[in-house]
mmCIF file of C-alpha atoms in Angstrom:
data_model
loop_
_atom_site.group_PDB
_atom_site.id
_atom_site.type_symbol
_atom_site.label_atom_id
_atom_site.label_comp_id
_atom_site.label_asym_id
_atom_site.label_seq_id
_atom_site.Cartn_x
_atom_site.Cartn_y
_atom_site.Cartn_z
ATOM 1 C CA UNK A 1 -13.801 11.592 -53.748
ATOM 2 C CA UNK A 2 -12.754 8.046 -52.787
ATOM 3 C CA UNK A 3 -15.404 6.743 -55.403
ATOM 4 C CA UNK A 4 -13.417 8.772 -58.156
ATOM 5 C CA UNK A 5 -10.453 7.382 -56.895
ATOM 6 C CA UNK A 6 -11.925 3.856 -57.333
ATOM 7 C CA UNK A 7 -13.169 4.457 -60.664
ATOM 8 C CA UNK A 8 -9.938 6.039 -62.047
ATOM 9 C CA UNK A 9 -7.929 2.820 -60.343
ATOM 10 C CA UNK A 10 -10.466 0.716 -62.434
ATOM 11 C CA UNK A 11 -10.036 2.644 -65.532
ATOM 12 C CA UNK A 12 -6.228 2.189 -65.147
ATOM 13 C CA UNK A 13 -6.841 -1.587 -64.485
ATOM 14 C CA UNK A 14 -9.163 -1.700 -67.583
ATOM 15 C CA UNK A 15 -6.711 -0.021 -69.657
ATOM 16 C CA UNK A 16 -3.771 -2.347 -68.790
ATOM 17 C CA UNK A 17 -6.094 -5.286 -69.380
ATOM 18 C CA UNK A 18 -7.147 -4.215 -72.869
ATOM 19 C CA UNK A 19 -3.505 -3.350 -74.007
ATOM 20 C CA UNK A 20 -1.436 -6.029 -72.863
ATOM 21 C CA UNK A 21 -3.622 -8.449 -71.338
ATOM 22 C CA UNK A 22 -2.301 -8.052 -67.706
ATOM 23 C CA UNK A 23 -4.053 -7.873 -64.547
ATOM 24 C CA UNK A 24 -2.766 -4.757 -62.468
ATOM 25 C CA UNK A 25 -3.557 -3.079 -59.072
ATOM 26 C CA UNK A 26 -2.606 0.204 -59.628
ATOM 27 C CA UNK A 27 -1.504 2.873 -56.874
ATOM 28 C CA UNK A 28 -2.830 6.326 -56.709
ATOM 29 C CA UNK A 29 -1.073 9.066 -54.778
ATOM 30 C CA UNK A 30 -1.791 12.870 -54.345
ATOM 31 C CA UNK A 31 1.144 14.787 -55.695
ATOM 32 C CA UNK A 32 3.224 17.222 -53.620
ATOM 33 C CA UNK A 33 3.046 19.698 -56.210
ATOM 34 C CA UNK A 34 -0.314 20.230 -57.720
ATOM 35 C CA UNK A 35 0.707 21.682 -60.724
ATOM 36 C CA UNK A 36 1.380 18.017 -61.712
ATOM 37 C CA UNK A 37 -2.569 17.238 -61.254
ATOM 38 C CA UNK A 38 -4.528 16.018 -58.375
ATOM 39 C CA UNK A 39 -3.509 12.493 -58.513
ATOM 40 C CA UNK A 40 -0.876 10.574 -59.749
ATOM 41 C CA UNK A 41 -0.039 6.782 -60.445
ATOM 42 C CA UNK A 42 3.061 5.121 -61.064
ATOM 43 C CA UNK A 43 1.788 2.160 -62.530
ATOM 44 C CA UNK A 44 4.129 2.258 -65.577
ATOM 45 C CA UNK A 45 6.810 1.756 -63.542
ATOM 46 C CA UNK A 46 5.705 -1.500 -62.588
ATOM 47 C CA UNK A 47 4.885 -2.711 -65.762
ATOM 48 C CA UNK A 48 7.878 -1.607 -67.328
ATOM 49 C CA UNK A 49 10.266 -4.826 -66.749
ATOM 50 C CA UNK A 50 7.258 -6.924 -67.789
ATOM 51 C CA UNK A 51 6.582 -5.499 -70.987
ATOM 52 C CA UNK A 52 10.074 -4.531 -71.821
ATOM 53 C CA UNK A 53 9.287 -0.991 -72.421
ATOM 54 C CA UNK A 54 10.485 2.262 -70.890
ATOM 55 C CA UNK A 55 7.937 3.529 -68.016
ATOM 56 C CA UNK A 56 7.514 6.820 -70.466
ATOM 57 C CA UNK A 57 6.494 4.861 -73.523
ATOM 58 C CA UNK A 58 3.936 2.932 -71.126
ATOM 59 C CA UNK A 59 2.424 5.703 -69.594
ATOM 60 C CA UNK A 60 1.850 7.719 -72.885
ATOM 61 C CA UNK A 61 0.104 4.386 -74.284
ATOM 62 C CA UNK A 62 -2.109 4.195 -71.242
ATOM 63 C CA UNK A 63 -3.065 8.031 -71.246
ATOM 64 C CA UNK A 64 -4.402 7.632 -74.860
ATOM 65 C CA UNK A 65 -6.862 4.914 -74.360
ATOM 66 C CA UNK A 66 -7.851 5.170 -70.673
ATOM 67 C CA UNK A 67 -11.755 6.057 -70.418
ATOM 68 C CA UNK A 68 -12.113 8.811 -67.588
ATOM 69 C CA UNK A 69 -15.286 9.055 -64.999
ATOM 70 C CA UNK A 70 -16.913 12.530 -66.064
ATOM 71 C CA UNK A 71 -15.131 13.883 -62.790
ATOM 72 C CA UNK A 72 -11.564 13.730 -64.355
ATOM 73 C CA UNK A 73 -10.776 16.228 -66.870
ATOM 74 C CA UNK A 74 -7.479 14.823 -68.140
ATOM 75 C CA UNK A 75 -4.964 12.102 -67.515
ATOM 76 C CA UNK A 76 -1.426 13.400 -68.733
ATOM 77 C CA UNK A 77 1.741 11.229 -69.179
ATOM 78 C CA UNK A 78 4.635 13.143 -67.315
ATOM 79 C CA UNK A 79 7.972 12.825 -65.965
ATOM 80 C CA UNK A 80 10.032 9.434 -66.535
ATOM 81 C CA UNK A 81 6.744 7.475 -66.807
ATOM 82 C CA UNK A 82 3.925 9.041 -64.279
ATOM 83 C CA UNK A 83 0.236 9.681 -65.013
ATOM 84 C CA UNK A 84 -1.185 12.561 -63.764
ATOM 85 C CA UNK A 85 -5.140 13.144 -63.392
ATOM 86 C CA UNK A 86 -6.859 16.322 -62.813
ATOM 87 C CA UNK A 87 -10.458 16.894 -61.607
ATOM 88 C CA UNK A 88 -12.954 18.723 -63.483
ATOM 89 C CA UNK A 89 -13.909 22.301 -62.948
ATOM 90 C CA UNK A 90 -17.669 20.863 -62.107
ATOM 91 C CA UNK A 91 -16.710 18.167 -59.860
ATOM 92 C CA UNK A 92 -14.440 20.612 -57.755
ATOM 93 C CA UNK A 93 -17.532 23.291 -57.742
ATOM 94 C CA UNK A 94 -19.619 20.275 -56.692
ATOM 95 C CA UNK A 95 -17.478 19.342 -53.947
ATOM 96 C CA UNK A 96 -17.140 23.225 -52.618
ATOM 97 C CA UNK A 97 -21.060 23.288 -52.321
ATOM 98 C CA UNK A 98 -21.149 20.067 -50.381
ATOM 99 C CA UNK A 99 -18.481 21.585 -48.125
ATOM 100 C CA UNK A 100 -20.359 24.641 -47.449
ATOM 101 C CA UNK A 101 -23.912 23.065 -47.065
ATOM 102 C CA UNK A 102 -22.333 20.244 -44.769
ATOM 103 C CA UNK A 103 -19.017 21.844 -43.259
ATOM 104 C CA UNK A 104 -19.177 19.284 -40.213
ATOM 105 C CA UNK A 105 -19.840 16.264 -42.112
ATOM 106 C CA UNK A 106 -17.672 16.639 -45.040
ATOM 107 C CA UNK A 107 -15.499 13.566 -45.932
ATOM 108 C CA UNK A 108 -17.116 11.682 -42.725
ATOM 109 C CA UNK A 109 -17.169 7.955 -43.541
ATOM 110 C CA UNK A 110 -20.229 5.637 -42.818
ATOM 111 C CA UNK A 111 -20.151 4.800 -39.499
ATOM 112 C CA UNK A 112 -18.887 1.634 -38.659
ATOM 113 C CA UNK A 113 -18.215 0.757 -42.221
ATOM 114 C CA UNK A 114 -14.817 -0.238 -41.891
ATOM 115 C CA UNK A 115 -12.730 -2.850 -39.058
ATOM 116 C CA UNK A 116 -13.106 -2.554 -35.567
ATOM 117 C CA UNK A 117 -10.214 -0.842 -33.904
ATOM 118 C CA UNK A 118 -9.113 -0.691 -30.105
ATOM 119 C CA UNK A 119 -7.106 2.106 -28.845
ATOM 120 C CA UNK A 120 -5.780 1.993 -25.386
ATOM 121 C CA UNK A 121 -4.226 4.935 -24.289
ATOM 122 C CA UNK A 122 -2.996 7.415 -21.355
ATOM 123 C CA UNK A 123 -3.465 4.210 -18.942
ATOM 124 C CA UNK A 124 -1.425 5.672 -16.291
ATOM 125 C CA UNK A 125 -1.097 3.654 -13.087
ATOM 126 C CA UNK A 126 -3.691 4.649 -10.303
ATOM 127 C CA UNK A 127 -1.233 5.719 -7.798
ATOM 128 C CA UNK A 128 -1.652 9.464 -7.934
ATOM 129 C CA UNK A 129 -3.196 12.312 -9.959
ATOM 130 C CA UNK A 130 -2.368 12.740 -13.713
ATOM 131 C CA UNK A 131 0.396 14.769 -14.822
ATOM 132 C CA UNK A 132 1.389 16.604 -18.193
ATOM 133 C CA UNK A 133 2.683 13.776 -19.687
ATOM 134 C CA UNK A 134 -0.694 12.247 -19.386
ATOM 135 C CA UNK A 135 -2.355 15.204 -20.647
ATOM 136 C CA UNK A 136 -0.153 14.835 -23.732
ATOM 137 C CA UNK A 137 -1.188 11.011 -24.281
ATOM 138 C CA UNK A 138 -4.931 12.091 -23.646
ATOM 139 C CA UNK A 139 -4.738 14.454 -26.307
ATOM 140 C CA UNK A 140 -3.300 12.274 -29.001
ATOM 141 C CA UNK A 141 -5.148 9.513 -27.992
ATOM 142 C CA UNK A 142 -8.811 11.280 -28.057
ATOM 143 C CA UNK A 143 -7.797 12.783 -31.416
ATOM 144 C CA UNK A 144 -7.067 9.723 -32.732
ATOM 145 C CA UNK A 145 -9.987 7.994 -31.829
ATOM 146 C CA UNK A 146 -11.922 10.776 -32.971
ATOM 147 C CA UNK A 147 -10.294 10.883 -36.459
ATOM 148 C CA UNK A 148 -10.815 7.056 -37.074
ATOM 149 C CA UNK A 149 -14.435 7.278 -36.060
ATOM 150 C CA UNK A 150 -15.099 10.076 -38.347
ATOM 151 C CA UNK A 151 -13.451 8.027 -40.911
ATOM 152 C CA UNK A 152 -15.818 5.461 -40.472
ATOM 153 C CA UNK A 153 -13.855 2.608 -38.264
ATOM 154 C CA UNK A 154 -15.566 1.071 -35.251
ATOM 155 C CA UNK A 155 -13.354 2.531 -32.431
ATOM 156 C CA UNK A 156 -13.364 1.250 -28.854
ATOM 157 C CA UNK A 157 -11.330 3.221 -26.535
ATOM 158 C CA UNK A 158 -9.900 1.693 -23.486
ATOM 159 C CA UNK A 159 -8.059 2.856 -20.274
ATOM 160 C CA UNK A 160 -6.301 -0.455 -18.941
ATOM 161 C CA UNK A 161 -6.157 0.400 -15.191
ATOM 162 C CA UNK A 162 -2.903 -1.333 -13.896
ATOM 163 C CA UNK A 163 -4.271 -1.789 -10.526
ATOM 164 C CA UNK A 164 -1.942 -4.922 -9.846
ATOM 165 C CA UNK A 165 1.888 -5.415 -8.966
ATOM 166 C CA UNK A 166 4.602 -3.876 -6.466
ATOM 167 C CA UNK A 167 3.572 -0.148 -7.253
ATOM 168 C CA UNK A 168 -0.298 -0.673 -6.405
ATOM 169 C CA UNK A 169 1.298 -2.643 -3.322
ATOM 170 C CA UNK A 170 3.843 0.416 -2.481
ATOM 171 C CA UNK A 171 0.664 2.935 -2.619
ATOM 172 C CA UNK A 172 -1.396 0.743 -0.133
ATOM 173 C CA UNK A 173 1.292 0.809 2.431
ATOM 174 C CA UNK A 174 1.846 4.799 1.888
ATOM 175 C CA UNK A 175 -1.687 5.388 1.904
ATOM 176 C CA UNK A 176 -2.076 3.438 5.209
ATOM 177 C CA UNK A 177 0.815 5.196 6.879
ATOM 178 C CA UNK A 178 -1.218 8.326 5.827
ATOM 179 C CA UNK A 179 -3.869 7.231 7.791
ATOM 180 C CA UNK A 180 -2.289 6.229 10.812
ATOM 181 C CA UNK A 181 -0.370 9.498 10.722
ATOM 182 C CA UNK A 182 -3.680 11.417 10.627
ATOM 183 C CA UNK A 183 -4.646 9.729 13.614
ATOM 184 C CA UNK A 184 -1.738 11.036 15.635
ATOM 185 C CA UNK A 185 0.160 7.464 15.541
ATOM 186 C CA UNK A 186 4.102 7.388 14.457
ATOM 187 C CA UNK A 187 4.223 5.427 10.986
ATOM 188 C CA UNK A 188 6.564 6.246 8.419
ATOM 189 C CA UNK A 189 5.833 6.069 4.530
ATOM 190 C CA UNK A 190 8.118 3.323 3.107
ATOM 191 C CA UNK A 191 11.379 5.306 2.031
ATOM 192 C CA UNK A 192 12.126 3.215 -1.077
ATOM 193 C CA UNK A 193 9.175 3.247 -3.596
ATOM 194 C CA UNK A 194 6.750 4.722 -1.354
ATOM 195 C CA UNK A 195 4.405 7.481 -2.225
ATOM 196 C CA UNK A 196 5.000 10.663 -0.524
ATOM 197 C CA UNK A 197 2.960 13.195 -2.158
ATOM 198 C CA UNK A 198 0.320 15.136 0.158
ATOM 199 C CA UNK A 199 -2.610 13.975 -2.346
ATOM 200 C CA UNK A 200 -2.758 10.879 -0.308
ATOM 201 C CA UNK A 201 -2.539 12.798 3.214
ATOM 202 C CA UNK A 202 -5.687 14.514 1.654
ATOM 203 C CA UNK A 203 -7.156 10.889 0.585
ATOM 204 C CA UNK A 204 -6.328 9.822 3.985
ATOM 205 C CA UNK A 205 -8.365 12.423 5.785
ATOM 206 C CA UNK A 206 -11.090 11.964 3.161
ATOM 207 C CA UNK A 207 -11.253 8.193 3.732
ATOM 208 C CA UNK A 208 -11.478 8.795 7.746
ATOM 209 C CA UNK A 209 -14.557 11.184 7.329
ATOM 210 C CA UNK A 210 -16.458 9.083 5.126
ATOM 211 C CA UNK A 211 -15.878 5.804 6.923
ATOM 212 C CA UNK A 212 -15.425 6.491 10.637
ATOM 213 C CA UNK A 213 -16.359 2.890 11.345
ATOM 214 C CA UNK A 214 -13.597 1.287 9.673
ATOM 215 C CA UNK A 215 -10.857 3.791 10.327
ATOM 216 C CA UNK A 216 -11.772 3.751 13.851
ATOM 217 C CA UNK A 217 -11.805 -0.285 14.074
ATOM 218 C CA UNK A 218 -8.427 -0.090 12.171
ATOM 219 C CA UNK A 219 -6.612 2.583 14.404
ATOM 220 C CA UNK A 220 -7.883 0.533 17.539
ATOM 221 C CA UNK A 221 -6.113 -2.438 16.396
ATOM 222 C CA UNK A 222 -2.937 -0.639 15.604
ATOM 223 C CA UNK A 223 -3.042 0.693 19.370
ATOM 224 C CA UNK A 224 -3.415 -3.118 20.353
ATOM 225 C CA UNK A 225 -0.466 -4.072 18.225
ATOM 226 C CA UNK A 226 -2.947 -6.176 16.199
ATOM 227 C CA UNK A 227 -2.567 -6.773 12.692
ATOM 228 C CA UNK A 228 -5.146 -4.434 11.043
ATOM 229 C CA UNK A 229 -7.947 -5.250 8.577
ATOM 230 C CA UNK A 230 -6.842 -2.775 5.581
ATOM 231 C CA UNK A 231 -8.595 -4.366 2.880
ATOM 232 C CA UNK A 232 -11.265 -1.628 2.640
ATOM 233 C CA UNK A 233 -9.007 1.260 2.734
ATOM 234 C CA UNK A 234 -6.792 -0.309 0.191
ATOM 235 C CA UNK A 235 -9.794 -1.002 -2.363
ATOM 236 C CA UNK A 236 -11.257 2.551 -1.190
ATOM 237 C CA UNK A 237 -7.892 4.139 -2.477
ATOM 238 C CA UNK A 238 -7.703 2.843 -5.833
ATOM 239 C CA UNK A 239 -10.969 3.153 -6.819
ATOM 240 C CA UNK A 240 -11.253 6.939 -5.851
ATOM 241 C CA UNK A 241 -7.874 7.608 -7.587
ATOM 242 C CA UNK A 242 -9.313 5.968 -10.500
ATOM 243 C CA UNK A 243 -12.487 8.236 -9.952
ATOM 244 C CA UNK A 244 -10.361 10.951 -10.078
ATOM 245 C CA UNK A 245 -8.327 10.341 -12.896
ATOM 246 C CA UNK A 246 -11.926 10.028 -14.929
ATOM 247 C CA UNK A 247 -13.030 13.345 -13.471
ATOM 248 C CA UNK A 248 -9.959 14.714 -14.776
ATOM 249 C CA UNK A 249 -10.156 13.290 -18.110
ATOM 250 C CA UNK A 250 -13.631 14.288 -18.686
ATOM 251 C CA UNK A 251 -12.574 17.835 -17.672
ATOM 252 C CA UNK A 252 -10.235 17.562 -20.361
ATOM 253 C CA UNK A 253 -12.808 16.371 -23.001
ATOM 254 C CA UNK A 254 -11.292 12.518 -22.948
ATOM 255 C CA UNK A 255 -13.774 10.036 -22.633
ATOM 256 C CA UNK A 256 -13.302 6.344 -22.649
ATOM 257 C CA UNK A 257 -15.717 3.575 -23.187
ATOM 258 C CA UNK A 258 -14.121 0.984 -20.835
ATOM 259 C CA UNK A 259 -11.902 1.219 -17.772
ATOM 260 C CA UNK A 260 -10.318 -2.290 -17.674
ATOM 261 C CA UNK A 261 -8.905 -3.635 -14.481
ATOM 262 C CA UNK A 262 -5.910 -5.607 -14.397
ATOM 263 C CA UNK A 263 -6.884 -6.941 -11.289
ATOM 264 C CA UNK A 264 -10.087 -8.205 -12.305
ATOM 265 C CA UNK A 265 -8.660 -9.475 -15.593
ATOM 266 C CA UNK A 266 -6.410 -11.889 -13.318
ATOM 267 C CA UNK A 267 -8.858 -12.973 -11.440
ATOM 268 C CA UNK A 268 -10.376 -14.717 -14.772
ATOM 269 C CA UNK A 269 -7.271 -17.015 -14.911
ATOM 270 C CA UNK A 270 -6.769 -16.326 -18.209
ATOM 271 C CA UNK A 271 -3.063 -15.220 -17.598
ATOM 272 C CA UNK A 272 -2.482 -18.644 -15.884
ATOM 273 C CA UNK A 273 -3.984 -20.403 -18.794
ATOM 274 C CA UNK A 274 -1.817 -18.335 -21.346
ATOM 275 C CA UNK A 275 1.294 -19.403 -19.713
ATOM 276 C CA UNK A 276 0.044 -23.002 -19.479
ATOM 277 C CA UNK A 277 -0.516 -23.233 -23.060
ATOM 278 C CA UNK A 278 3.059 -21.566 -23.923
ATOM 279 C CA UNK A 279 4.652 -24.095 -22.138
ATOM 280 C CA UNK A 280 2.743 -27.114 -23.470
ATOM 281 C CA UNK A 281 3.521 -25.634 -27.006
ATOM 282 C CA UNK A 282 7.036 -25.185 -25.945
ATOM 283 C CA UNK A 283 7.248 -29.204 -24.822
ATOM 284 C CA UNK A 284 5.281 -29.910 -28.212
ATOM 285 C CA UNK A 285 8.375 -28.032 -30.082
ATOM 286 C CA UNK A 286 10.792 -29.760 -28.515
ATOM 287 C CA UNK A 287 9.526 -33.210 -29.050
#
């Protein structure tokens, strides 16, 4: 059908060029009411000012001379200046045969024929389990990825892991507090902006069982009033939450081509280089 649309568009352009020597790129749309045909163009309205003719007269002249592809049975002027096109019965029958023969592939675009698109969605902060809002974002984003790929676009789906900043720091403090609480130590989760969900207690228990050496060392240092090395635990809890998020999304039939870490991105120095570039640009503009 896209080929037929291109042929009609070219036929309209040719007709306008032959009649008035003008170059035009017509627009085609699908009428709201199919009693008016399968496709319609408002090209006559665009030509009215230059030709100094009413759109209705222009539409009639184009309809009289236009050469139609075999898939189109008629071109009829209508209303104040539209031209409506109707598919031929043989063409519609051919389309139906294609749909019946290839129901899942009908309308599929050639893979990666069109431009490359990156779609970043869900991207909930890795501070806990996904919720229903994330599920909605996953459904919409995943559907959009599938539709665009079906249409022939080269789509890359990305989950941006916001694993940097104050929220992550508060998660880490809350997690360490849960580990200490699990060992019988009196330690409060940060009251303001802390994460009090029981899921962190569960993760703390898993960490303590999985890494007994690191856990024992941390608790021993706490008992000695030394500053414990919590870097391993902090890294693990973020990675574990991301793994759980990915598993939930897989169960929801939502899959990503890449999980992109903000922390890793910041290590490249790209943010600082961009800020410096903007500062330099600002200095140049002032000068």
